[in-house]
Amino acid sequence: MQICILGSAAGGGLPQWNCGCRNCNRARAGEIPVRTQSSIAVSGDGETWAVINASPDIGRQLLMTPALHPKALRHTPIASVLVTNGDIDHTAGLLTLREKQPFALMATAELHKVLDANPIFEALDRSLVARVPVAVGSSFDILPGVEAEIFSVPGKVPLYLEGETVETDLEGEFTVGIEFRAGGKRTAYIPGCAAMPAKLAERLIGADVVLFDGTLWDDDEMITTGLGQKTGRRMGHMPVSGEGGSLEAFAPLDIPTRVFVHINNSNPIADPGSPEAAEARAAGWTVGEDGMVITP
Ligand code: MLT
Ligand code: MN
Ligand code: ZN
């Protein structure tokens, strides 16, 4: 099995179009890696691929990834696309995947309702792009030789569906993680996660690889940097550092390969030379980058 990180950034990317923060300016200047928005591709045989999350940057991501180029006049190695939540950074790329190309569009029933309610996604011709509901907790063959299972993780409804009050740690069908099993190895991909309840920690024990929500370093970094008004937890993302952060939560889990993805442009770990990136590496983490290939 191969996992290719197509995009290692959170919504907005790095640089974000309207952001003049230090990380964004340094990415523009070529001083730190540019990161496109949140997506991975998975394959068991190197021929047929599943894309997990369709980022607004998918056109550029496919261009940068020869394994995903067409092999015939009209062709794609992508057999299926699965989305782990309904956020724009995970769904807007579906619009790029129109053009009469068959593939399976997989999501929970609740997330399919969100897509179904939005007529712009009818651009994906339903006679070619089957909308396949996937149940939480039941295994399915996502690709030849790769079994998958989705599981609920704490999160919230997509930003554009938020009402007056927002529950930020719903555990249901709006935010899921996915586990891939092949060749006796287990890989989990969780790009958004508001907290680490015991049930989720137990589920991850024994995984060989986890790609995990690295949105923010500090829960309040959007506020302290003057970039926004919300904490990470309010956005449905547990921070990397601090009490209840992912460094702490994963410390007892003994997972050999841990990779941060969905990294916000405000996060100091986006700069490989930062003390925070060094701290994450010292704790056994890899800071994910676009184009990184992981072979569990
Ligand atoms: C998030 O992960 O919090 C979302 O991608 C936010 C957004 O939709 O911009
Ligand atoms: Mn996101
Ligand atoms: Zn920025």
XYZ file of C-alpha atoms and ligand atoms in Angstrom:
307
model
C 0.000 0.000 0.000
C 1.133 3.522 -0.755
C -0.237 6.718 0.739
C 0.601 9.913 -1.121
C -0.015 13.238 0.594
C -1.500 15.342 -2.192
C -2.104 18.345 0.062
C -0.781 18.895 3.582
C -2.451 22.242 4.347
C -5.709 23.093 6.063
C -8.419 25.157 4.345
C -6.887 28.178 2.635
C -3.567 26.493 1.880
C -0.089 27.959 2.318
C 0.147 30.623 1.097
C -3.497 31.600 1.504
C -4.588 34.042 -1.208
C -5.403 36.921 1.159
C -2.865 36.325 3.912
C 0.254 38.338 4.551
C 1.389 36.453 7.647
C 5.025 35.439 8.015
C 4.475 31.835 6.910
C 2.438 32.868 3.864
C 4.980 35.483 2.804
C 7.854 33.042 3.282
C 6.022 30.390 1.242
C 5.544 32.976 -1.536
C 9.252 33.762 -1.373
C 10.161 30.066 -1.671
C 11.694 30.015 1.827
C 9.345 27.354 3.250
C 7.343 24.665 1.432
C 4.126 25.650 -0.318
C 1.256 23.445 0.872
C -1.932 22.741 -1.025
C -5.199 21.888 0.700
C -6.018 18.692 2.511
C -6.033 15.459 0.495
C -4.347 12.077 0.195
C -4.289 9.362 -2.464
C -4.081 5.673 -1.580
C -3.247 2.631 -3.695
C -2.720 -1.060 -3.105
C -1.154 -1.849 -6.484
C 0.131 1.509 -7.755
C -2.354 1.303 -10.654
C -5.728 2.102 -9.142
C -6.126 4.869 -6.600
C -8.614 6.269 -4.131
C -8.487 9.977 -3.383
C -9.566 10.886 0.114
C -10.920 14.442 0.155
C -11.293 16.465 -3.012
C -9.446 19.686 -2.353
C -9.953 22.915 -4.290
C -6.298 22.392 -5.335
C -6.905 18.957 -6.873
C -6.054 20.111 -10.403
C -2.570 21.136 -9.366
C -2.221 18.067 -7.101
C -2.998 15.709 -9.992
C -0.565 17.591 -12.216
C 2.192 17.091 -9.621
C 1.468 13.347 -9.217
C 2.334 11.284 -12.346
C 0.714 8.128 -10.914
C -2.636 9.916 -11.173
C -2.280 11.028 -14.799
C -4.569 9.523 -17.491
C -3.134 6.433 -19.229
C -5.415 6.670 -22.293
C -7.355 9.228 -24.319
C -10.017 9.458 -21.619
C -8.936 7.729 -18.411
C -8.105 8.204 -14.765
C -6.357 5.876 -12.310
C -8.770 7.269 -9.669
C -11.477 4.682 -8.987
C -13.053 6.347 -5.996
C -13.177 9.602 -4.080
C -14.214 9.600 -0.431
C -14.797 12.706 1.675
C -14.268 12.749 5.441
C -16.344 15.879 6.059
C -18.326 18.410 4.068
C -15.938 21.340 4.394
C -14.998 23.313 1.305
C -11.360 22.194 1.487
C -12.561 18.570 1.212
C -15.377 18.889 -1.332
C -14.825 21.831 -3.700
C -12.410 19.746 -5.789
C -15.311 17.495 -6.790
C -16.255 20.234 -9.259
C -12.900 19.798 -10.986
C -13.643 16.075 -11.390
C -16.608 16.615 -13.738
C -16.064 15.940 -17.504
C -17.996 12.667 -17.832
C -15.535 10.489 -15.966
C -16.855 7.491 -14.034
C -15.750 7.006 -10.433
C -17.421 6.188 -7.125
C -18.159 9.104 -4.794
C -18.131 7.741 -1.253
C -19.264 9.400 1.979
C -21.498 8.774 4.958
C -25.243 9.035 4.315
C -25.308 12.333 6.257
C -22.508 13.825 4.124
C -24.233 12.613 0.956
C -27.285 14.598 2.118
C -25.090 17.721 2.283
C -23.780 17.103 -1.254
C -27.245 16.133 -2.546
C -28.673 19.399 -1.184
C -26.175 21.408 -3.185
C -27.151 21.387 -6.870
C -23.736 22.519 -8.079
C -22.501 18.965 -7.420
C -24.971 17.706 -10.031
C -22.136 18.671 -12.382
C -20.984 15.144 -11.540
C -23.294 13.144 -13.799
C -25.004 10.624 -11.518
C -25.177 8.040 -14.309
C -21.347 7.969 -14.269
C -20.454 9.049 -10.739
C -22.268 6.741 -8.359
C -22.906 8.250 -4.941
C -22.036 5.398 -2.640
C -23.028 5.625 1.023
C -20.494 4.141 3.406
C -21.566 3.088 6.889
C -19.546 3.971 9.962
C -17.961 0.852 11.428
C -18.350 -1.558 8.537
C -15.436 -2.682 6.377
C -15.492 -2.345 2.593
C -13.058 -2.896 -0.256
C -12.088 0.604 -1.298
C -9.603 -0.702 -3.887
C -8.258 -4.058 -5.038
C -6.320 -5.388 -2.057
C -7.184 -2.505 0.274
C -9.895 -2.801 2.883
C -11.204 0.358 4.514
C -13.404 1.340 7.414
C -14.634 4.771 8.424
C -15.182 5.799 12.027
C -16.711 8.817 13.760
C -14.380 11.397 15.244
C -15.384 14.473 17.251
C -16.156 17.351 14.921
C -18.905 19.641 13.713
C -21.082 20.411 10.710
C -19.376 22.198 7.804
C -18.644 25.878 8.445
C -21.260 26.978 5.873
C -23.971 24.989 7.701
C -23.248 26.336 11.175
C -26.301 27.768 12.962
C -26.524 30.134 15.912
C -25.064 27.558 18.261
C -22.526 24.989 17.214
C -21.692 21.682 18.791
C -17.990 21.292 18.137
C -17.499 17.717 19.294
C -20.367 15.858 17.644
C -19.568 12.187 17.076
C -21.648 10.993 14.174
C -21.515 11.128 10.412
C -20.365 14.718 9.805
C -16.699 14.100 10.570
C -15.015 10.754 10.081
C -11.602 9.200 9.983
C -10.715 6.307 7.721
C -8.566 3.257 8.294
C -6.919 1.343 5.449
C -5.807 -2.260 5.866
C -3.506 -4.033 3.425
C -0.649 -6.502 3.773
C -1.316 -6.809 7.494
C -0.722 -3.079 8.055
C -3.160 -0.501 9.389
C -3.092 3.172 8.412
C -5.499 5.763 9.788
C -6.180 9.160 8.210
C -7.880 11.780 10.414
C -7.502 15.278 8.958
C -10.009 16.873 11.330
C -10.507 15.953 14.980
C -11.798 18.143 17.817
C -10.678 15.915 20.707
C -9.284 12.498 21.543
C -11.897 10.564 23.552
C -10.762 7.242 25.043
C -12.779 5.319 22.457
C -10.858 6.916 19.591
C -7.491 6.428 21.295
C -8.297 2.731 21.801
C -9.258 2.355 18.155
C -5.893 3.774 17.052
C -3.805 1.455 19.215
C -1.998 -1.022 16.980
C -2.084 1.207 13.893
C 1.192 1.277 11.956
C 0.665 4.767 10.560
C -1.573 7.659 11.570
C -1.958 10.847 9.533
C -3.542 13.310 11.925
C -5.036 16.788 12.241
C -2.144 19.255 12.620
C -4.230 22.373 12.033
C -2.963 24.580 14.848
C -0.021 24.473 17.213
C -1.738 26.520 19.949
C -5.498 26.415 20.407
C -5.626 30.235 20.415
C -3.005 30.961 17.746
C -5.484 32.497 15.286
C -6.399 35.018 17.989
C -2.902 35.773 19.284
C -1.524 36.223 15.750
C -4.414 38.540 14.842
C -5.539 36.255 11.992
C -8.978 35.341 13.339
C -11.380 35.230 16.258
C -11.816 31.486 16.760
C -9.926 28.936 18.767
C -8.931 25.683 17.105
C -11.417 23.730 19.206
C -14.197 26.060 18.078
C -13.188 25.195 14.499
C -13.342 21.480 15.326
C -9.597 20.951 15.579
C -7.664 19.955 18.691
C -4.289 21.738 18.879
C -0.921 20.003 18.543
C 0.581 21.424 21.746
C -0.679 21.969 25.253
C -3.084 20.159 27.507
C -5.310 17.792 25.552
C -3.270 18.446 22.416
C -2.230 15.740 19.988
C 1.390 15.468 21.182
C 0.031 14.604 24.630
C -2.817 12.425 23.356
C -0.605 10.247 21.162
C 2.299 9.909 23.607
C 0.936 6.713 25.228
C -0.371 5.120 22.001
C 2.898 3.739 20.639
C 2.121 4.293 16.949
C 5.384 3.981 14.993
C 4.644 6.481 12.196
C 2.726 9.652 13.053
C 2.343 12.380 10.449
C 0.729 15.793 10.788
C -1.496 16.860 7.886
C -4.161 19.583 7.470
C -1.615 22.150 8.707
C -2.955 25.700 8.874
C -0.865 28.543 7.481
C -0.730 30.048 10.986
C 0.919 26.933 12.444
C 4.636 27.439 13.161
C 5.355 23.791 12.193
C 4.707 24.819 8.583
C 8.258 26.217 8.826
C 10.618 23.213 9.031
C 13.191 25.430 10.775
C 10.906 26.491 13.628
C 11.439 25.350 17.227
C 7.883 23.977 17.164
C 8.621 21.749 14.142
C 11.736 20.531 15.974
C 9.612 19.802 19.053
C 7.112 17.802 16.986
C 9.936 15.807 15.373
C 11.523 15.177 18.787
C 8.160 13.772 19.939
C 8.318 11.274 17.070
C 6.148 13.083 14.526
C 6.751 13.816 10.874
C 5.437 17.127 9.609
C 3.639 16.109 6.419
C 4.496 17.824 3.137
C 2.888 17.745 -0.281
C 4.203 14.866 -2.394
C 5.332 12.799 0.598
C 4.788 9.075 0.023
C 4.282 6.745 2.961
C 4.600 3.005 2.524
C 3.346 1.326 5.700
C -11.735 23.461 8.684
O -11.074 22.445 8.569
O -11.886 24.023 9.785
C -12.411 23.975 7.474
O -11.714 23.563 6.325
C -12.659 25.422 7.486
C -13.101 25.905 6.150
O -14.067 25.370 5.575
O -12.472 26.840 5.635
Mn -10.392 21.777 6.734
Zn -0.891 33.303 6.375
